[in-house]
XYZ file of C-alpha atoms in Angstrom:
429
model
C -34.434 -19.557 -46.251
C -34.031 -18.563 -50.063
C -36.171 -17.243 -52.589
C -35.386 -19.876 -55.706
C -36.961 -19.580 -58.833
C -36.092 -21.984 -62.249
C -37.491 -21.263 -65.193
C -37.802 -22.260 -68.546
C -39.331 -20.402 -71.376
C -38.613 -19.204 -75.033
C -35.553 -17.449 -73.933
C -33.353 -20.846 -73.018
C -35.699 -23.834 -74.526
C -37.569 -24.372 -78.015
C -41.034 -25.561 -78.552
C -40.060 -29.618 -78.322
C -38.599 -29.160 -74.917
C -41.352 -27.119 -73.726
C -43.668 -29.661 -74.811
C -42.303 -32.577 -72.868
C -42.096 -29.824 -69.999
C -45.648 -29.091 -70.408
C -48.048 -29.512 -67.001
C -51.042 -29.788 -69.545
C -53.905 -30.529 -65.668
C -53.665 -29.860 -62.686
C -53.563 -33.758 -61.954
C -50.412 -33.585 -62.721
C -49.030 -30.333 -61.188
C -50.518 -31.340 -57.968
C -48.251 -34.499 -58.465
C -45.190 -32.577 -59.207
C -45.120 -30.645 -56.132
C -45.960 -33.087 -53.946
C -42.703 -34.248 -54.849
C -40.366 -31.672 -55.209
C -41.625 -30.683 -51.708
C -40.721 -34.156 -50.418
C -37.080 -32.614 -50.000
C -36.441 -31.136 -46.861
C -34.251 -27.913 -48.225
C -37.742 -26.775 -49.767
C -40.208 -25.278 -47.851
C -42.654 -23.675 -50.409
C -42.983 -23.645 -54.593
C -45.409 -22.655 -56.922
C -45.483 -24.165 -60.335
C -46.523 -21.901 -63.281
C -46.996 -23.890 -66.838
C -47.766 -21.790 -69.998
C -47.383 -21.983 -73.497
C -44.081 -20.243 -73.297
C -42.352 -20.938 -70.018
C -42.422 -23.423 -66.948
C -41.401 -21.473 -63.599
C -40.691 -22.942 -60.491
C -41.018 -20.365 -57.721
C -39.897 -21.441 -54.463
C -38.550 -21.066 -50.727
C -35.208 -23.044 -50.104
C -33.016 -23.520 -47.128
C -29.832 -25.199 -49.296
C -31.046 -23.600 -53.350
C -28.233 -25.499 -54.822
C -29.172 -28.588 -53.410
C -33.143 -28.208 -54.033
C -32.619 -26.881 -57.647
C -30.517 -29.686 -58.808
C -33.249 -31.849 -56.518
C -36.017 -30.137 -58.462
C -34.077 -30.547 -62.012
C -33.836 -34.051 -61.189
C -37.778 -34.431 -61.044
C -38.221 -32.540 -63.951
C -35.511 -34.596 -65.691
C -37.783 -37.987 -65.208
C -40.901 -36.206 -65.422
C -39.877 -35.079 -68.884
C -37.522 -37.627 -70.146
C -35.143 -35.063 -71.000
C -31.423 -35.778 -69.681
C -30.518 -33.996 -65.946
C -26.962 -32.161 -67.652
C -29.422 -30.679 -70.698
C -31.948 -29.421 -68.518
C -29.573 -28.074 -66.000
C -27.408 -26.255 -68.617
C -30.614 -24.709 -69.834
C -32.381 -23.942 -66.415
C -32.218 -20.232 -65.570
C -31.818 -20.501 -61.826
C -32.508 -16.830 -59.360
C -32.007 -16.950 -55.780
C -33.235 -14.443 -53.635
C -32.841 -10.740 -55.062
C -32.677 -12.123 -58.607
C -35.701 -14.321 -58.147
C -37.472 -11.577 -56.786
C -36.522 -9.489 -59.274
C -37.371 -12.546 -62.098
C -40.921 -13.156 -60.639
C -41.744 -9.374 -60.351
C -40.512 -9.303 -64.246
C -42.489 -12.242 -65.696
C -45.771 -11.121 -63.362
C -45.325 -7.576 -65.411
C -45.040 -9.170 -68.714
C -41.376 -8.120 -69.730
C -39.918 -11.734 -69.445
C -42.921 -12.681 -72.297
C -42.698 -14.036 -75.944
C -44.806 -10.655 -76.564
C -43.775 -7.724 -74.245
C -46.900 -6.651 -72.231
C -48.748 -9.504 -73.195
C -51.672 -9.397 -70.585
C -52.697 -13.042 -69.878
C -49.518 -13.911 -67.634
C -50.401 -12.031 -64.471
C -53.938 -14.121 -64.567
C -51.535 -17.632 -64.806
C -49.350 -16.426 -62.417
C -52.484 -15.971 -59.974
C -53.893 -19.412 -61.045
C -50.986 -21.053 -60.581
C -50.499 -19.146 -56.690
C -54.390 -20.132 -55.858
C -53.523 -23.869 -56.583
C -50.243 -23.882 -54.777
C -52.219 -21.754 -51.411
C -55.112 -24.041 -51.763
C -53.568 -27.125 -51.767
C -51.092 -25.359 -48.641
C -47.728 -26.268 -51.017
C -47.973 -22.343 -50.716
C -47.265 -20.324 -47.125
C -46.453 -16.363 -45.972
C -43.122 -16.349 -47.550
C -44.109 -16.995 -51.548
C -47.406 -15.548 -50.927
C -45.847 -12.063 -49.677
C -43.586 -12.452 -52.877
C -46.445 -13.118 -55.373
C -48.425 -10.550 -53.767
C -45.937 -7.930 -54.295
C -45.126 -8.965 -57.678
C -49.077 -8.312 -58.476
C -48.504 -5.023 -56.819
C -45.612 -4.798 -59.555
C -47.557 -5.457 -62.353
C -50.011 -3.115 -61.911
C -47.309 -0.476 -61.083
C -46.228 -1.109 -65.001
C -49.726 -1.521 -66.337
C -50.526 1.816 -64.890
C -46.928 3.425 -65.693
C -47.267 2.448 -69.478
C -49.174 1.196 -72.376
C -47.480 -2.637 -72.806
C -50.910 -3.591 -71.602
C -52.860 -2.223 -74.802
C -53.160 -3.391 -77.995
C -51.861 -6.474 -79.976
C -50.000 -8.349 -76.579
C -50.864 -12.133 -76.774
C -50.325 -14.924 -78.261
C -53.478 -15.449 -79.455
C -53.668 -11.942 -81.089
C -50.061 -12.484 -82.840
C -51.433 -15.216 -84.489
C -54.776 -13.165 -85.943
C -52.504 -10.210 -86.421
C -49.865 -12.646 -89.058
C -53.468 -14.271 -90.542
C -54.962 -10.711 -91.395
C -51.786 -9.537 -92.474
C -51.804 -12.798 -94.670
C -55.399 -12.857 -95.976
C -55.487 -8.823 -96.163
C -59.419 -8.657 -97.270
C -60.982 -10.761 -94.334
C -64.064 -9.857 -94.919
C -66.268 -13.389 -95.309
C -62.985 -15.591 -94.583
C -64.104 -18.290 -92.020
C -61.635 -18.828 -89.539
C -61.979 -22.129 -87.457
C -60.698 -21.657 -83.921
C -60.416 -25.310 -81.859
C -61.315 -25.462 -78.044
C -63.308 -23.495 -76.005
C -60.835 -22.725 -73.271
C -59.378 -18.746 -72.654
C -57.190 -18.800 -75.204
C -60.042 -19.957 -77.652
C -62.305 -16.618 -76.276
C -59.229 -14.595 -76.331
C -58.362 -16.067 -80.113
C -62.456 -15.125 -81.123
C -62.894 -11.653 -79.743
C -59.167 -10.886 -81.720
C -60.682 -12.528 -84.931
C -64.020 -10.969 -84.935
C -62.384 -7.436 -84.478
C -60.069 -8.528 -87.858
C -63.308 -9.366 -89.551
C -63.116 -12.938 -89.996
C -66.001 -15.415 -89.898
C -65.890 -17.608 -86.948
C -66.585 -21.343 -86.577
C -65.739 -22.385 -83.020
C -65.611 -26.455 -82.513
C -64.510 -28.487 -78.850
C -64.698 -32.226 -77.889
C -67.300 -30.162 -75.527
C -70.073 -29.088 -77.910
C -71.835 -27.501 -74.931
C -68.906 -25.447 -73.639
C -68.215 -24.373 -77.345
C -71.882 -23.129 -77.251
C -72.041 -21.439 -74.230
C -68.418 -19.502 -75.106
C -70.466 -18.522 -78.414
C -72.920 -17.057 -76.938
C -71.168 -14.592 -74.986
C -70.371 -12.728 -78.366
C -72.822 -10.329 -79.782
C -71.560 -11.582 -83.300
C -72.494 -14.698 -84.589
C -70.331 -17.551 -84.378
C -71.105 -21.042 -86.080
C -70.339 -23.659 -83.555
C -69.642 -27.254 -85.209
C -69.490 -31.004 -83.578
C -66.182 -32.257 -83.010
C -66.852 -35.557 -85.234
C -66.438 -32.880 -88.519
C -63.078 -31.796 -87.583
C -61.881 -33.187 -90.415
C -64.051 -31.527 -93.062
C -63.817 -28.352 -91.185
C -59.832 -28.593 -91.521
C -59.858 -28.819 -95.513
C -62.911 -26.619 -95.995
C -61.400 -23.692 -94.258
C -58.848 -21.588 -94.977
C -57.649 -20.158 -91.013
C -57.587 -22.560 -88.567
C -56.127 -21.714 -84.508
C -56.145 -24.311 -82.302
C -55.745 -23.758 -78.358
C -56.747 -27.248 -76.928
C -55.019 -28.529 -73.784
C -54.629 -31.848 -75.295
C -51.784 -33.915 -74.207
C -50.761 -35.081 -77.785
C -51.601 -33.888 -81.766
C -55.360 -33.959 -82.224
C -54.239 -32.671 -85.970
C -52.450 -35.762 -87.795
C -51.353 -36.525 -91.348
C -54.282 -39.244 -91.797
C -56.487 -36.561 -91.544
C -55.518 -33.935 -93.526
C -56.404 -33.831 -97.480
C -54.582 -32.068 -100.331
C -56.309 -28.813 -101.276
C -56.092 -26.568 -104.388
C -56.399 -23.210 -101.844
C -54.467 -22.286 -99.411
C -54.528 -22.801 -95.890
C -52.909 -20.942 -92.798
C -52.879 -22.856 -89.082
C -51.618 -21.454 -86.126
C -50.752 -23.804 -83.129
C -50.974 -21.870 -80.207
C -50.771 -24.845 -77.926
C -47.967 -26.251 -75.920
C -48.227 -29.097 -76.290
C -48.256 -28.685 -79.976
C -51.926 -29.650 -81.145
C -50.238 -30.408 -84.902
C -48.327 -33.296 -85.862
C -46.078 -32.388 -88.899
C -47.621 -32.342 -91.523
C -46.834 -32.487 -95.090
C -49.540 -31.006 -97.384
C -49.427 -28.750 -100.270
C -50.608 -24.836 -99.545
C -50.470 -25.741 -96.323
C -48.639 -22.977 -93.959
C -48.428 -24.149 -90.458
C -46.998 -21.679 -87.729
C -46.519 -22.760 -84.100
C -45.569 -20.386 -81.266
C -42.016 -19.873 -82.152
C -42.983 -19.362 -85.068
C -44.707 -15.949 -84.501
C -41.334 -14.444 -83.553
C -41.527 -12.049 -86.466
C -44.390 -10.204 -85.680
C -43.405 -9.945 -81.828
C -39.828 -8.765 -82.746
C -41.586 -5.560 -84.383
C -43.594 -5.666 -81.406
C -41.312 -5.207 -79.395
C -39.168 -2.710 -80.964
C -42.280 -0.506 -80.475
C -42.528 -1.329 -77.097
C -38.623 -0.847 -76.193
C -39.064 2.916 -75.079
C -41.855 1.558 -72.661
C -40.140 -1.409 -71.534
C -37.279 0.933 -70.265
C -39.846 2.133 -67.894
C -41.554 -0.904 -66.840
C -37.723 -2.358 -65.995
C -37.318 0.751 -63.523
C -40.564 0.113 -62.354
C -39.256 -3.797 -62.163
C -36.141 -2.626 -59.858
C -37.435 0.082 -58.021
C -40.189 -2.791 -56.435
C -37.393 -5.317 -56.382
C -35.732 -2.996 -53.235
C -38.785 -2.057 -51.867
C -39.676 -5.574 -51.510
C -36.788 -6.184 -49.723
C -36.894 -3.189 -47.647
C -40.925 -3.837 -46.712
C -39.478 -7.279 -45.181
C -37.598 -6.234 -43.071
C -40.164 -3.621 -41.591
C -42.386 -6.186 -41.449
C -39.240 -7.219 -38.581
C -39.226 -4.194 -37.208
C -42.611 -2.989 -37.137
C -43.892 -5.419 -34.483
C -40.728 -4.635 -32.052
C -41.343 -0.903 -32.046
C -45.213 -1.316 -31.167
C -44.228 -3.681 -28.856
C -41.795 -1.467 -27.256
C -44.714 1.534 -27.234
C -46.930 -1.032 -25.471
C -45.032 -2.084 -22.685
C -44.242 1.464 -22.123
C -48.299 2.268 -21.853
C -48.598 -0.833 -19.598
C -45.827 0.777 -17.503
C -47.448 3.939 -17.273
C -50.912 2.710 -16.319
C -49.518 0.464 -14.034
C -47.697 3.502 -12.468
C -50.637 5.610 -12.487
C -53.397 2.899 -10.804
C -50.574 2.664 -8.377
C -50.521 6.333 -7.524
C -54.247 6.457 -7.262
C -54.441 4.324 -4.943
C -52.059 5.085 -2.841
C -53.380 8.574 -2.793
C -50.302 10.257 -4.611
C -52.243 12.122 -7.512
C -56.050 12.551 -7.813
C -58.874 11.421 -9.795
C -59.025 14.523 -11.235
C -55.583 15.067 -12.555
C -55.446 11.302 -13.909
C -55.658 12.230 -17.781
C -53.384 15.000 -17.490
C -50.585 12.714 -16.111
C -51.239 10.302 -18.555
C -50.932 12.493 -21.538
C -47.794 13.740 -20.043
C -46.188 10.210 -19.129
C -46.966 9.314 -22.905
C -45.500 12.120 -24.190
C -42.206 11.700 -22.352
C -42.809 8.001 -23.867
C -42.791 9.138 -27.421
C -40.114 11.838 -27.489
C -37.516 9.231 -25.044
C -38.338 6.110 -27.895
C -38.509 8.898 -30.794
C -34.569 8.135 -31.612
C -34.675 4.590 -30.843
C -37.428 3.617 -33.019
C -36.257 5.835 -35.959
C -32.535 4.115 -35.453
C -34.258 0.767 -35.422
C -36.343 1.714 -38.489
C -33.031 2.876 -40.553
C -31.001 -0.553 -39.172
C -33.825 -2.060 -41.195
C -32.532 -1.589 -44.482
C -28.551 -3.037 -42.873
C -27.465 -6.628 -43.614
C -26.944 -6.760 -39.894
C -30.382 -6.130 -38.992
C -32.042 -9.941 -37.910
C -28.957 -9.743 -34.884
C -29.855 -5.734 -33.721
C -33.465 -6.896 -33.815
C -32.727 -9.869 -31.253
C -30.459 -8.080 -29.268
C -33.303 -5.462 -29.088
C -35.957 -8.131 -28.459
C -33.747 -9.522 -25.648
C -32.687 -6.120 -23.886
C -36.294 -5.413 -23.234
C -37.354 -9.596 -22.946
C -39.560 -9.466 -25.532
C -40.863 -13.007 -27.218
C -38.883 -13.559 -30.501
C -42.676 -14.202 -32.173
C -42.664 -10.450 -32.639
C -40.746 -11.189 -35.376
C -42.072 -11.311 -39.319
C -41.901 -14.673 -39.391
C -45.214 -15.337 -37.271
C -47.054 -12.645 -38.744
C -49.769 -12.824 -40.927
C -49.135 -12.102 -44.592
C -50.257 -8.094 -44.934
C -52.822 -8.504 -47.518
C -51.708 -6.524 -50.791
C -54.309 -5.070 -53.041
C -53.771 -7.062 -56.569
């Protein structure tokens, strides 16, 4: 079995493709993998749908065969041609889909470098996968080292602080706009994360907020979780709210433009709207001193973004490659491991078998029982000393799954000592 991951994000697709890739519920993600996992070369998969990418992380016996099986779903899902999507698809197997996954989980593969609300999808999208069991050991060793990653690089360097989301981008490219924010409303549109996110970054620029949501009582309670004031509006005055204020973001999950021409009026100020939503929440629109940016749009600001991030991106990568190996390595001592205790526990069996046999037949006494044992243990450790640390070095060898079956037959052990019916070591996040 193979680690496969295909992905598509900024890098290989624009903002239309991403659209019609978009898994806007998780109705229809729980459809997806249903199935993609109908194929029998694919064991496991995660699906991870953002604003900027669609992964699909998986476990594949044939990856050729389930990739162009999984393109093929995403091809009719999407109504987007097989050849297009398969030209654009970056496909990783094994060490490069480790290494892919442990990248986007540390925020290097972002739009903006560092940006800090990808590890949290990745982890949504793993909970869904594990509790709907599309998700066993394999991935969720993989994901749980690539959390382990992540906060390697958060720790390592500072791509996790300051301006690193999408949501900020967009406030940073409306203050730098606007300049004097000071009694500028700004209307933001849902009350999902990205909504909270897009308030707390507007509030600290000094704009005025108005919050509206097709859920007046979830646009409430988000308002009241800020000290500042924010004005929350019914839904029904959208479209007063759109040509009374100057800033409008909009972050609604909606599965189409809730933002159309018929709606929008000619005004004699300007007006700035940023759609942060994939799906795009904004029809195109033509409108005098109208400005309308969409994600790919922001590109400007996180260019300079990251050209003052490259130094610590550097790091993060080595941090990236470093973990890569080490996942690799911790694998295959999670092959090992279990042999070499199991070797050290037949050999304790042996000796207390030995000894009870001894007492009994009157060949040592009561007395000197402990003693023995403490020596027959010793001679244990020192006689499996080289074998275990040989076994423990064939670990990191190509060769190892055949030394660690010749092993496990040479001293009859059950093959379930192996990794494979272990429980996933729990990894702290």
């Amino acid at each position: 079995m193979s680690y496969l991951s295909i992905s598509f994000s900024h890098k290989n697709t624009d903002i239309q493709t991403r659209e019609k890739l978009a898994f806007p519920n998780e109705e229809n993600k729980d459809r997806f993998l249903k199935q993609i996992l109908e194929d029998q070369h694919l064991k496991e998969a995660i699906l991870l749908s953002t604003c900027n990418r669609v992964e699909i992380i998986s476990r594949a016996s044939n990856p050729d065969v389930a990739s162009k099986n999984i393109i093929n779903k995403l091809s009719k899902y999407s109504n987007i041609e097989f050849d297009d999507l398969y030209e654009r698809a970056d496909i990783s197997v094994n060490d490069s889909a480790i290494h892919h996954i442990f990248s986007v989980a540390s925020a290097l593969d972002s739009l903006v470098i560092g940006e800090t609300q990808i590890v949290g999808q990745l982890k949504d999208a793993f909970r869904f996968s594990l509790s709907k069991e599309y998700c066993d050991q394999e991935l969720s060793r993989a994901l749980h080292y690539s959390f382990k990653c992540a906060a390697a690089v958060r720790n390592a360097t500072s791509l996790g602080t300051g301006s690193v989301s999408v949501a900020s981008t967009a406030v940073a490219k409306a203050k730098e706009i606007i300049k004097d924010t000071a009694g500028v409303k700004a209307l933001v549109i849902g009350a999902g994360e990205m909504s909270e996110l897009t308030i707390k970054h507007l509030l600290s620029s000094g704009f005025d907020v108005v919050l509206t949501s097709r859920d007046r009582k979830k646009a409430q309670i988000l308002a009241d979780t800020f000290e500042d004031y924010i004005q929350v509006e019914d839904y029904v005055n959208l479209p007063e709210l759109l040509n009374e204020i100057p800033v409008m973001i909009t972050a609604t999950s909606a599965p189409y433009p809730i933002i159309t021409q018929d709606i929008t009026k000619n005004c004699s100020f300007e007006r700035f709207w940023f759609d942060i939503a994939v799906p795009r929440d904004i029809e195109e629109i033509d409108s005098p001193n109208l400005m309308i940016y969409s994600v790919d749009d922001l590109q400007e600001i996180v260019n300079e973004n990251m050209s003052l991030r490259a130094e610590q991106a550097k790091t993060a990568y080595q941090i990236v490659n470093k973990m890569s190996l080490e996942f690799f390595d911790w694998l295959k001592s999670l092959e090992v491991d279990p042999v070499i205790k199991n070797m050290y526990t037949r050999g304790d069996a042996i000796i207390d078998k030995k000894i009870k046999n001894a007492l009994k037949k009157g060949f040592i006494d009561k007395e000197s029982e402990e003693n023995i044992r403490k020596l027959c243990q010793t001679v244990l450790t020192e006689y499996l000393h080289q074998p275990q640390k040989k076994i423990k070095s064939i670990s990191k060898d190509n060769q190892c799954d055949i030394v660690v079956s010749t092993v496990q037959s040479v001293f009859g052990m059950d093959s379930e000592t192996s990794f494979l019916s272990h429980n996933c070591n729990k990894i702290n996040e």
